[in-house]
Short mmCIF file of C-alpha atoms in Angstrom, two decimals:
data_model
loop_
_atom_site.label_atom_id
_atom_site.label_comp_id
_atom_site.label_asym_id
_atom_site.label_seq_id
_atom_site.Cartn_x
_atom_site.Cartn_y
_atom_site.Cartn_z
CA UNK J 125 -16.05 -72.62 -95.27
CA UNK J 126 -14.56 -75.53 -93.33
CA UNK J 127 -17.66 -77.66 -93.98
CA UNK J 128 -17.55 -76.87 -97.70
CA UNK J 129 -13.86 -77.81 -97.92
CA UNK J 130 -14.52 -81.04 -96.03
CA UNK J 131 -17.43 -81.89 -98.35
CA UNK J 132 -15.31 -81.29 -101.45
CA UNK J 133 -12.46 -83.40 -100.06
CA UNK J 134 -14.87 -86.20 -99.09
CA UNK J 135 -16.47 -86.25 -102.53
CA UNK J 136 -13.07 -86.34 -104.24
CA UNK J 137 -12.00 -89.20 -101.97
CA UNK J 138 -15.23 -91.06 -102.69
CA UNK J 139 -14.77 -90.69 -106.45
CA UNK J 140 -11.12 -91.78 -106.20
CA UNK J 141 -12.15 -94.88 -104.23
CA UNK J 142 -14.73 -95.85 -106.86
CA UNK J 143 -12.17 -95.33 -109.61
CA UNK J 144 -9.62 -97.53 -107.82
CA UNK J 145 -12.22 -100.27 -107.30
CA UNK J 146 -13.18 -100.07 -110.98
CA UNK J 147 -9.63 -100.54 -112.26
CA UNK J 148 -9.09 -103.34 -109.75
CA UNK J 149 -12.25 -105.02 -111.01
CA UNK J 150 -11.20 -104.70 -114.66
CA UNK J 151 -7.85 -106.27 -113.87
CA UNK J 152 -9.50 -109.21 -112.09
CA UNK J 153 -11.82 -110.37 -114.89
CA UNK J 154 -10.90 -112.45 -117.91
CA UNK J 155 -12.50 -114.48 -120.78
CA UNK J 156 -12.38 -118.26 -121.23
CA UNK J 157 -11.83 -119.99 -124.57
CA UNK J 158 -15.56 -120.55 -124.81
CA UNK J 159 -16.26 -116.82 -124.32
CA UNK J 160 -17.36 -117.05 -120.69
CA UNK J 161 -16.52 -114.23 -118.28
CA UNK J 162 -14.22 -115.59 -115.61
CA UNK J 163 -12.58 -114.35 -112.44
CA UNK J 164 -13.20 -114.00 -108.73
CA UNK J 165 -12.46 -110.32 -108.06
CA UNK J 166 -11.47 -109.39 -104.52
CA UNK J 167 -11.55 -105.62 -104.19
CA UNK J 168 -10.31 -105.67 -100.61
CA UNK J 169 -13.48 -104.20 -99.10
CA UNK J 170 -15.74 -106.37 -96.94
CA UNK J 171 -18.72 -104.26 -97.83
CA UNK J 172 -18.79 -105.96 -101.26
CA UNK J 173 -19.46 -109.24 -99.43
CA UNK J 174 -22.22 -107.97 -97.13
CA UNK J 175 -25.69 -108.36 -98.69
CA UNK J 176 -27.40 -105.10 -99.63
CA UNK J 177 -24.61 -103.05 -98.07
CA UNK J 178 -24.87 -100.36 -100.73
CA UNK J 179 -21.48 -101.26 -102.19
CA UNK J 180 -21.72 -103.43 -105.32
CA UNK J 181 -19.84 -104.37 -108.44
CA UNK J 182 -21.10 -106.02 -111.61
CA UNK J 183 -19.66 -107.20 -114.95
CA UNK J 184 -21.92 -107.82 -117.99
CA UNK J 185 -21.08 -108.78 -121.57
CA UNK J 186 -21.76 -106.21 -124.26
CA UNK J 187 -20.35 -107.80 -127.47
CA UNK J 188 -21.51 -110.99 -129.12
CA UNK J 189 -19.56 -114.10 -128.32
CA UNK J 190 -19.32 -113.14 -124.68
CA UNK J 191 -21.52 -114.76 -122.03
CA UNK J 192 -21.99 -114.90 -118.29
CA UNK J 193 -22.55 -112.30 -115.60
CA UNK J 194 -20.38 -111.55 -112.61
CA UNK J 195 -21.51 -109.62 -109.54
CA UNK J 196 -20.55 -109.07 -105.92
CA UNK J 197 -22.07 -111.12 -103.11
CA UNK J 198 -23.63 -107.94 -101.75
CA UNK J 199 -25.68 -107.41 -104.93
CA UNK J 200 -28.75 -109.59 -104.35
CA UNK J 201 -30.89 -107.81 -106.96
CA UNK J 202 -30.39 -105.93 -110.16
CA UNK J 203 -29.59 -102.25 -109.90
CA UNK J 204 -31.17 -100.14 -112.65
CA UNK J 205 -28.89 -98.61 -115.25
CA UNK J 206 -29.85 -95.68 -117.50
CA UNK J 207 -29.58 -95.88 -121.25
CA UNK J 208 -26.60 -94.43 -123.10
CA UNK J 209 -28.83 -91.58 -124.27
CA UNK J 210 -29.77 -90.69 -120.68
CA UNK J 211 -26.20 -90.94 -119.36
CA UNK J 212 -23.76 -90.93 -122.29
CA UNK J 213 -20.23 -92.31 -122.08
CA UNK J 214 -17.28 -89.98 -122.37
CA UNK J 215 -14.29 -90.34 -124.69
CA UNK J 216 -12.74 -92.87 -122.30
CA UNK J 217 -15.90 -95.00 -122.45
CA UNK J 218 -16.77 -94.14 -118.87
CA UNK J 219 -19.79 -92.55 -117.28
CA UNK J 220 -20.84 -91.54 -113.81
CA UNK J 221 -24.41 -91.29 -112.56
CA UNK J 222 -26.66 -91.59 -109.51
CA UNK J 223 -29.31 -94.27 -109.07
CA UNK J 224 -31.43 -95.90 -106.39
CA UNK J 225 -29.97 -98.88 -104.55
CA UNK J 226 -31.53 -102.14 -103.45
CA UNK J 227 -32.41 -100.81 -100.01
CA UNK J 228 -33.56 -97.40 -101.26
CA UNK J 229 -30.19 -95.77 -100.63
CA UNK J 230 -28.67 -93.41 -103.15
CA UNK J 231 -25.82 -94.97 -105.16
CA UNK J 232 -23.07 -93.31 -107.12
CA UNK J 233 -22.11 -95.51 -110.07
CA UNK J 234 -18.86 -95.46 -111.99
CA UNK J 235 -19.29 -97.50 -115.18
CA UNK J 236 -16.84 -98.36 -117.98
CA UNK J 237 -16.83 -100.48 -121.15
CA UNK J 238 -13.57 -102.33 -121.67
CA UNK J 239 -12.15 -104.64 -124.42
CA UNK J 240 -11.12 -107.93 -122.81
CA UNK J 241 -9.25 -109.77 -125.60
CA UNK J 242 -7.88 -109.57 -129.10
CA UNK J 243 -11.28 -110.47 -130.49
CA UNK J 244 -12.53 -107.09 -129.32
CA UNK J 245 -15.07 -108.62 -127.00
CA UNK J 246 -16.36 -105.84 -124.75
CA UNK J 247 -17.76 -106.11 -121.23
CA UNK J 248 -19.41 -103.42 -119.09
CA UNK J 249 -17.97 -102.95 -115.60
CA UNK J 250 -19.90 -101.17 -112.85
CA UNK J 251 -18.77 -100.24 -109.36
CA UNK J 252 -21.41 -98.76 -107.06
CA UNK J 253 -20.82 -96.90 -103.81
CA UNK J 254 -23.31 -95.89 -101.11
CA UNK J 255 -23.70 -92.14 -101.60
CA UNK J 256 -26.01 -91.94 -98.57
CA UNK J 257 -23.11 -92.98 -96.32
CA UNK J 258 -21.07 -90.10 -97.68
CA UNK J 259 -23.90 -87.65 -97.06
CA UNK J 260 -24.32 -88.94 -93.50
CA UNK J 261 -20.60 -88.57 -92.84
CA UNK J 262 -20.69 -85.01 -94.13
CA UNK J 263 -23.76 -84.24 -92.00
CA UNK J 264 -22.10 -85.71 -88.89
CA UNK J 265 -18.96 -83.68 -89.55
CA UNK J 266 -20.96 -80.47 -90.03
CA UNK J 267 -22.90 -81.12 -86.81
CA UNK J 268 -19.73 -81.79 -84.85
CA UNK J 269 -18.04 -78.78 -86.40
CA UNK J 270 -21.01 -76.58 -85.50
CA UNK J 271 -21.05 -78.00 -81.95
CA UNK J 272 -17.33 -77.52 -81.39
CA UNK J 273 -17.30 -74.05 -82.92
CA UNK J 274 -20.34 -73.10 -80.84
CA UNK J 275 -18.68 -74.35 -77.67
CA UNK J 276 -15.50 -72.54 -78.66
CA UNK J 277 -17.46 -69.35 -79.38
CA UNK J 278 -19.36 -69.57 -76.10
CA UNK J 279 -16.11 -70.18 -74.28
CA UNK J 280 -14.46 -67.19 -75.94
CA UNK J 281 -17.47 -65.01 -75.12
CA UNK J 282 -17.38 -66.16 -71.50
CA UNK J 283 -13.64 -65.55 -71.27
CA UNK J 284 -13.94 -62.11 -72.87
CA UNK J 285 -16.92 -61.23 -70.68
CA UNK J 286 -15.01 -62.25 -67.57
CA UNK J 287 -11.98 -60.28 -68.73
CA UNK J 288 -14.12 -57.23 -69.46
CA UNK J 289 -15.93 -57.45 -66.12
CA UNK J 290 -12.68 -57.84 -64.24
CA UNK J 291 -11.10 -55.08 -66.27
CA UNK J 292 -14.02 -52.70 -65.75
CA UNK J 293 -14.33 -53.36 -62.02
CA UNK J 294 -11.98 -50.46 -61.21
CA UNK J 295 -14.16 -48.21 -63.36
CA UNK J 296 -17.08 -49.27 -61.18
CA UNK J 297 -15.21 -47.89 -58.17
CA UNK J 298 -14.62 -44.66 -60.09
CA UNK J 299 -18.33 -44.49 -60.91
CA UNK J 300 -19.26 -44.97 -57.24
CA UNK J 301 -16.78 -42.27 -56.21
CA UNK J 302 -18.19 -39.90 -58.84
CA UNK J 303 -21.71 -40.63 -57.59
CA UNK J 304 -20.64 -39.56 -54.10
CA UNK J 305 -19.23 -36.33 -55.53
CA UNK J 306 -22.41 -35.74 -57.50
CA UNK J 307 -24.55 -36.34 -54.41
CA UNK J 308 -22.42 -33.95 -52.38
CA UNK J 309 -21.21 -36.55 -49.87
CA UNK J 310 -17.61 -36.20 -51.11
CA UNK J 311 -15.57 -33.35 -52.55
CA UNK J 312 -13.18 -35.48 -54.62
CA UNK J 313 -12.56 -39.04 -55.81
CA UNK J 314 -11.13 -41.05 -52.95
CA UNK J 315 -9.77 -44.58 -52.99
CA UNK J 316 -7.02 -46.72 -54.45
CA UNK J 317 -7.20 -47.24 -58.20
CA UNK J 318 -5.12 -49.39 -60.60
CA UNK J 319 -2.24 -47.79 -62.46
CA UNK J 320 -4.30 -47.60 -65.66
CA UNK J 321 -7.20 -45.82 -63.92
CA UNK J 322 -5.25 -43.58 -61.55
CA UNK J 323 -4.52 -40.88 -64.20
CA UNK J 324 -8.26 -40.67 -64.92
CA UNK J 325 -9.04 -40.25 -61.21
CA UNK J 326 -6.32 -37.62 -60.84
CA UNK J 327 -7.56 -35.64 -63.84
CA UNK J 328 -11.13 -35.84 -62.56
CA UNK J 329 -10.06 -34.55 -59.15
CA UNK J 330 -8.14 -31.76 -60.85
CA UNK J 331 -11.25 -30.88 -62.87
CA UNK J 332 -13.42 -30.80 -59.73
CA UNK J 333 -10.88 -28.66 -57.91
CA UNK J 334 -10.60 -26.29 -60.87
CA UNK J 335 -14.38 -26.05 -60.99
CA UNK J 336 -14.46 -25.19 -57.30
CA UNK J 337 -11.78 -22.54 -57.73
CA UNK J 338 -13.67 -20.96 -60.62
CA UNK J 339 -16.83 -20.79 -58.53
CA UNK J 340 -15.03 -19.30 -55.55
CA UNK J 341 -13.17 -16.81 -57.73
CA UNK J 342 -16.39 -15.76 -59.43
CA UNK J 343 -18.10 -15.35 -56.08
CA UNK J 344 -15.21 -13.25 -54.78
CA UNK J 345 -15.18 -11.05 -57.86
CA UNK J 346 -18.94 -10.56 -57.68
CA UNK J 347 -18.70 -9.64 -54.01
CA UNK J 348 -15.84 -7.23 -54.63
CA UNK J 349 -17.72 -5.57 -57.46
CA UNK J 350 -20.84 -5.24 -55.34
CA UNK J 351 -18.94 -3.67 -52.45
CA UNK J 352 -17.01 -1.31 -54.73
CA UNK J 353 -20.19 0.05 -56.31
CA UNK J 354 -22.47 -0.04 -53.28
CA UNK J 355 -20.91 2.94 -51.49
CA UNK J 356 -20.81 5.32 -54.52
CA UNK J 357 -24.41 4.51 -55.34
CA UNK J 358 -25.49 5.01 -51.72
CA UNK J 359 -23.74 8.41 -51.70
CA UNK J 360 -25.48 9.40 -54.93
CA UNK J 361 -28.87 8.39 -53.54
CA UNK J 362 -28.36 10.26 -50.25
CA UNK J 363 -27.04 13.41 -51.97
CA UNK J 364 -29.89 13.34 -54.47
CA UNK J 365 -32.45 13.10 -51.69
CA UNK J 366 -30.72 15.93 -49.82
CA UNK J 367 -30.73 18.02 -52.99
CA UNK J 368 -34.51 17.70 -53.16
CA UNK J 369 -36.67 19.04 -55.93
CA UNK J 370 -37.49 17.39 -59.20
CA UNK J 371 -33.87 16.98 -60.22
CA UNK J 372 -32.95 15.42 -56.90
CA UNK J 373 -35.88 13.01 -57.19
CA UNK J 374 -34.88 12.02 -60.74
CA UNK J 375 -31.27 11.41 -59.70
CA UNK J 376 -32.36 9.41 -56.62
CA UNK J 377 -34.79 7.29 -58.65
CA UNK J 378 -32.23 6.54 -61.34
CA UNK J 379 -29.51 5.73 -58.80
CA UNK J 380 -31.93 3.43 -56.99
CA UNK J 381 -32.77 1.74 -60.29
CA UNK J 382 -29.05 1.34 -60.98
CA UNK J 383 -28.60 -0.22 -57.56
CA UNK J 384 -31.47 -2.64 -58.18
CA UNK J 385 -30.19 -3.56 -61.63
CA UNK J 386 -26.68 -4.06 -60.23
CA UNK J 387 -27.94 -6.42 -57.54
CA UNK J 388 -29.99 -8.31 -60.07
CA UNK J 389 -27.24 -8.88 -62.63
CA UNK J 390 -24.60 -9.59 -60.01
CA UNK J 391 -26.90 -12.24 -58.63
CA UNK J 392 -27.36 -13.77 -62.09
CA UNK J 393 -23.62 -13.74 -62.75
CA UNK J 394 -22.95 -15.56 -59.49
CA UNK J 395 -25.58 -18.18 -60.30
CA UNK J 396 -24.25 -18.74 -63.84
CA UNK J 397 -20.74 -19.27 -62.49
CA UNK J 398 -21.78 -22.00 -60.08
CA UNK J 399 -24.79 -23.47 -61.86
CA UNK J 400 -22.89 -26.31 -63.51
CA UNK J 401 -20.82 -27.24 -60.49
CA UNK J 402 -20.86 -30.96 -59.74
CA UNK J 403 -20.23 -30.69 -55.99
CA UNK J 404 -23.22 -28.69 -54.69
CA UNK J 405 -25.95 -30.92 -53.28
CA UNK J 406 -28.17 -29.39 -50.61
CA UNK J 407 -30.54 -31.23 -48.22
CA UNK J 408 -33.86 -29.38 -48.51
CA UNK J 409 -35.79 -30.40 -45.38
CA UNK J 410 -33.39 -29.03 -42.71
CA UNK J 411 -33.00 -25.80 -44.68
CA UNK J 412 -36.78 -25.28 -44.82
CA UNK J 413 -37.16 -26.12 -41.13
CA UNK J 414 -34.51 -23.57 -40.17
CA UNK J 415 -35.93 -20.81 -42.36
CA UNK J 416 -39.48 -21.43 -41.12
CA UNK J 417 -38.26 -21.08 -37.52
CA UNK J 418 -36.46 -17.82 -38.34
CA UNK J 419 -39.49 -16.36 -40.14
CA UNK J 420 -41.79 -17.38 -37.29
CA UNK J 421 -39.61 -15.46 -34.81
CA UNK J 422 -39.47 -12.37 -37.03
CA UNK J 423 -43.24 -12.36 -37.63
CA UNK J 424 -44.90 -13.29 -34.38
CA UNK J 425 -48.37 -12.38 -35.63
CA UNK J 426 -48.34 -14.94 -38.46
CA UNK J 427 -48.48 -18.71 -37.97
CA UNK J 428 -46.01 -20.60 -40.19
CA UNK J 429 -46.32 -24.39 -40.56
CA UNK J 430 -44.16 -26.93 -42.34
CA UNK J 431 -44.79 -30.67 -42.61
CA UNK J 432 -41.52 -32.39 -43.66
CA UNK J 433 -41.73 -35.35 -46.07
CA UNK J 434 -40.92 -38.91 -45.01
CA UNK J 435 -37.65 -38.91 -46.96
CA UNK J 436 -35.44 -35.90 -47.45
CA UNK J 437 -34.78 -34.45 -50.89
CA UNK J 438 -31.42 -33.20 -52.18
CA UNK J 439 -31.41 -29.99 -54.22
CA UNK J 440 -29.00 -30.10 -57.18
CA UNK J 441 -27.51 -26.72 -56.35
CA UNK J 442 -25.90 -24.53 -53.72
CA UNK J 443 -27.38 -23.90 -50.29
CA UNK J 444 -27.17 -20.09 -50.59
CA UNK J 445 -29.25 -20.12 -53.77
CA UNK J 446 -31.96 -22.27 -52.22
CA UNK J 447 -31.97 -19.96 -49.19
CA UNK J 448 -32.38 -17.00 -51.54
CA UNK J 449 -35.34 -18.63 -53.29
CA UNK J 450 -37.13 -19.77 -50.14
CA UNK J 451 -36.26 -16.60 -48.24
CA UNK J 452 -37.78 -14.29 -50.87
CA UNK J 453 -40.91 -16.42 -51.18
CA UNK J 454 -41.37 -16.66 -47.41
CA UNK J 455 -40.70 -12.94 -46.97
CA UNK J 456 -43.32 -12.16 -49.60
CA UNK J 457 -45.83 -14.56 -48.02
CA UNK J 458 -45.25 -13.20 -44.49
CA UNK J 459 -45.57 -9.64 -45.77
CA UNK J 460 -49.01 -10.22 -47.30
CA UNK J 461 -50.46 -12.93 -45.04
CA UNK J 462 -53.19 -12.11 -42.57
CA UNK J 463 -52.53 -14.85 -40.03
CA UNK J 464 -51.33 -18.02 -41.73
CA UNK J 465 -48.58 -19.35 -44.04
CA UNK J 466 -48.02 -23.00 -44.99
CA UNK J 467 -44.92 -24.61 -46.50
CA UNK J 468 -44.77 -28.08 -48.10
CA UNK J 469 -42.13 -30.16 -49.85
CA UNK J 470 -42.66 -33.15 -52.16
CA UNK J 471 -41.44 -34.77 -55.39
CA UNK J 472 -43.06 -33.02 -58.34
CA UNK J 473 -45.42 -35.90 -59.21
CA UNK J 474 -47.08 -36.53 -61.55
CA UNK J 475 -44.78 -34.41 -63.75
CA UNK J 476 -41.61 -35.94 -62.34
CA UNK J 477 -40.03 -37.11 -65.58
CA UNK J 478 -36.84 -35.10 -65.08
CA UNK J 479 -36.18 -35.64 -61.36
CA UNK J 480 -37.86 -32.50 -59.99
CA UNK J 481 -39.20 -31.58 -56.57
CA UNK J 482 -41.70 -28.91 -55.54
CA UNK J 483 -41.65 -26.36 -52.72
CA UNK J 484 -45.13 -24.91 -52.18
CA UNK J 485 -45.69 -21.77 -50.08
CA UNK J 486 -49.25 -20.52 -49.46
CA UNK J 487 -50.62 -17.56 -47.52
CA UNK J 488 -54.09 -16.33 -46.58
CA UNK J 489 -53.53 -12.80 -47.87
CA UNK J 490 -55.27 -11.01 -50.75
CA UNK J 491 -53.43 -13.01 -53.43
CA UNK J 492 -52.66 -11.88 -56.98
CA UNK J 493 -55.08 -11.72 -59.91
CA UNK J 494 -54.36 -14.41 -62.50
CA UNK J 495 -53.67 -11.86 -65.24
CA UNK J 496 -51.02 -10.21 -63.03
CA UNK J 497 -49.16 -13.41 -62.04
CA UNK J 498 -46.49 -13.03 -64.72
CA UNK J 499 -46.14 -9.31 -64.23
CA UNK J 500 -44.95 -9.57 -60.62
CA UNK J 501 -42.06 -11.78 -61.74
CA UNK J 502 -40.56 -8.89 -63.71
CA UNK J 503 -37.80 -6.79 -62.16
CA UNK J 504 -39.00 -3.84 -60.10
CA UNK J 505 -42.74 -4.46 -60.69
CA UNK J 506 -44.92 -3.94 -57.61
CA UNK J 507 -48.69 -4.25 -57.66
CA UNK J 508 -49.12 -2.50 -54.30
CA UNK J 509 -46.80 0.40 -53.40
CA UNK J 510 -48.16 0.54 -49.84
CA UNK J 511 -45.89 -2.30 -48.73
CA UNK J 512 -42.15 -1.71 -48.36
CA UNK J 513 -39.76 -3.32 -50.85
CA UNK J 514 -37.94 -2.94 -54.15
CA UNK J 515 -40.01 -5.27 -56.28
CA UNK J 516 -36.99 -7.52 -56.89
CA UNK J 517 -37.81 -10.45 -54.58
CA UNK J 518 -39.97 -12.51 -56.93
CA UNK J 519 -37.86 -11.46 -59.93
CA UNK J 520 -34.74 -12.79 -58.21
CA UNK J 521 -36.59 -16.01 -57.41
CA UNK J 522 -37.67 -16.35 -61.05
CA UNK J 523 -34.12 -15.80 -62.33
CA UNK J 524 -32.61 -18.23 -59.83
CA UNK J 525 -35.16 -20.91 -60.64
CA UNK J 526 -34.69 -20.39 -64.37
CA UNK J 527 -30.91 -20.64 -64.11
CA UNK J 528 -31.28 -24.01 -62.40
CA UNK J 529 -33.61 -25.30 -65.11
CA UNK J 530 -36.71 -25.13 -62.93
CA UNK J 531 -40.01 -23.25 -63.01
CA UNK J 532 -42.18 -21.09 -60.77
CA UNK J 533 -45.97 -21.10 -60.81
CA UNK J 534 -48.24 -18.57 -59.09
CA UNK J 535 -51.89 -19.23 -58.40
CA UNK J 536 -54.71 -19.11 -55.88
CA UNK J 537 -54.00 -20.83 -52.55
CA UNK J 538 -56.43 -23.18 -50.89
CA UNK J 539 -56.40 -20.91 -47.80
CA UNK J 540 -57.33 -17.86 -49.85
CA UNK J 541 -54.14 -16.01 -50.78
CA UNK J 542 -51.17 -16.57 -53.08
CA UNK J 543 -49.86 -20.03 -53.85
CA UNK J 544 -46.25 -20.11 -55.10
CA UNK J 545 -44.94 -23.45 -56.40
CA UNK J 546 -41.23 -23.73 -57.23
CA UNK J 547 -40.02 -26.71 -59.26
CA UNK J 548 -36.31 -27.51 -58.97
CA UNK J 549 -34.08 -30.39 -59.97
CA UNK J 550 -33.24 -32.93 -57.32
CA UNK J 551 -30.38 -35.39 -56.93
CA UNK J 552 -31.49 -38.98 -57.46
#
């Protein structure tokens, strides 16, 4: 836009200059008594005196009775002129056209035919200006304009970038504080924040605290409900067993089923309440080491081994839930193992697209047929009634893992028995 306006203004100024030179030239030329063109025009521009400068003027007779040619000192050769048919004159006997100059430059020519005396003797006046100079000036202006605007734009971008970086630096501190909360190393946002950011930090802390209260309240309500129903159900079961007979057995079985279902759904409700909490991050290695030691003491006849990884892994969930998962799997493995149980922990490579880790527990027991692997994960399903239990252990594990967005896989262990692999999300 600026370049276009400058070009238009330059072209108008160029045309006005040629027009002024033309009228000055016409006023400086006369005719002698013998019909000779006379005059020594001085147009006030040194370029008309410099040979082949690209600025020329010329006067030629058109009518009979008029002789002699006049031209500027700069015009060392003839400059071609188109015919009247190629470039016709207007009503004012003027025409404007472009032609090639002596040095190959492009010339803009303003030409006029003018009556010099009362005898109607007409001469043709031409003033020629170097159009190439005008084009170069326009090009130089456009280049400078582009350069200055580019420097201005780069400067503005740099200033804005610096302002944005300085302005967002407090948000970087908020991000770091949130990362600590997410990783479980802090319970709230701590630090000094600018006035503009402090309300955000306060609201975030209030949200975290409200989340924690909801989890604690849910846990309390679940515990209260469990305790309030546990005693009546236990009384029903005991009385039904004391009653004996088929009716007593039916009542005892149904009450036991109610108790199992209650434990199952209360467990799921507790998990759902705390699943989305942002403050629970549990180190996995020390938890596994502690549980392996406990299981080894409780089952002296079975060897339990655990090789910790080089770097610890953080479970994106609550410690009690991970203990429930590992405890049920270890209890199941110890129950069926002959002499050996192994525990391993590692990132879930090569399927680690979503930040998972794997806990693998193997035993050397009889294992589970492949077609029964999914069946044992259902509530209350037991493949062997000779072992004590309710059939809820693996079902609880499956529900817990599912609620945390993980997966459980059962297969044949390398040492002969069952291999249980639990995939859970980890904190990066």
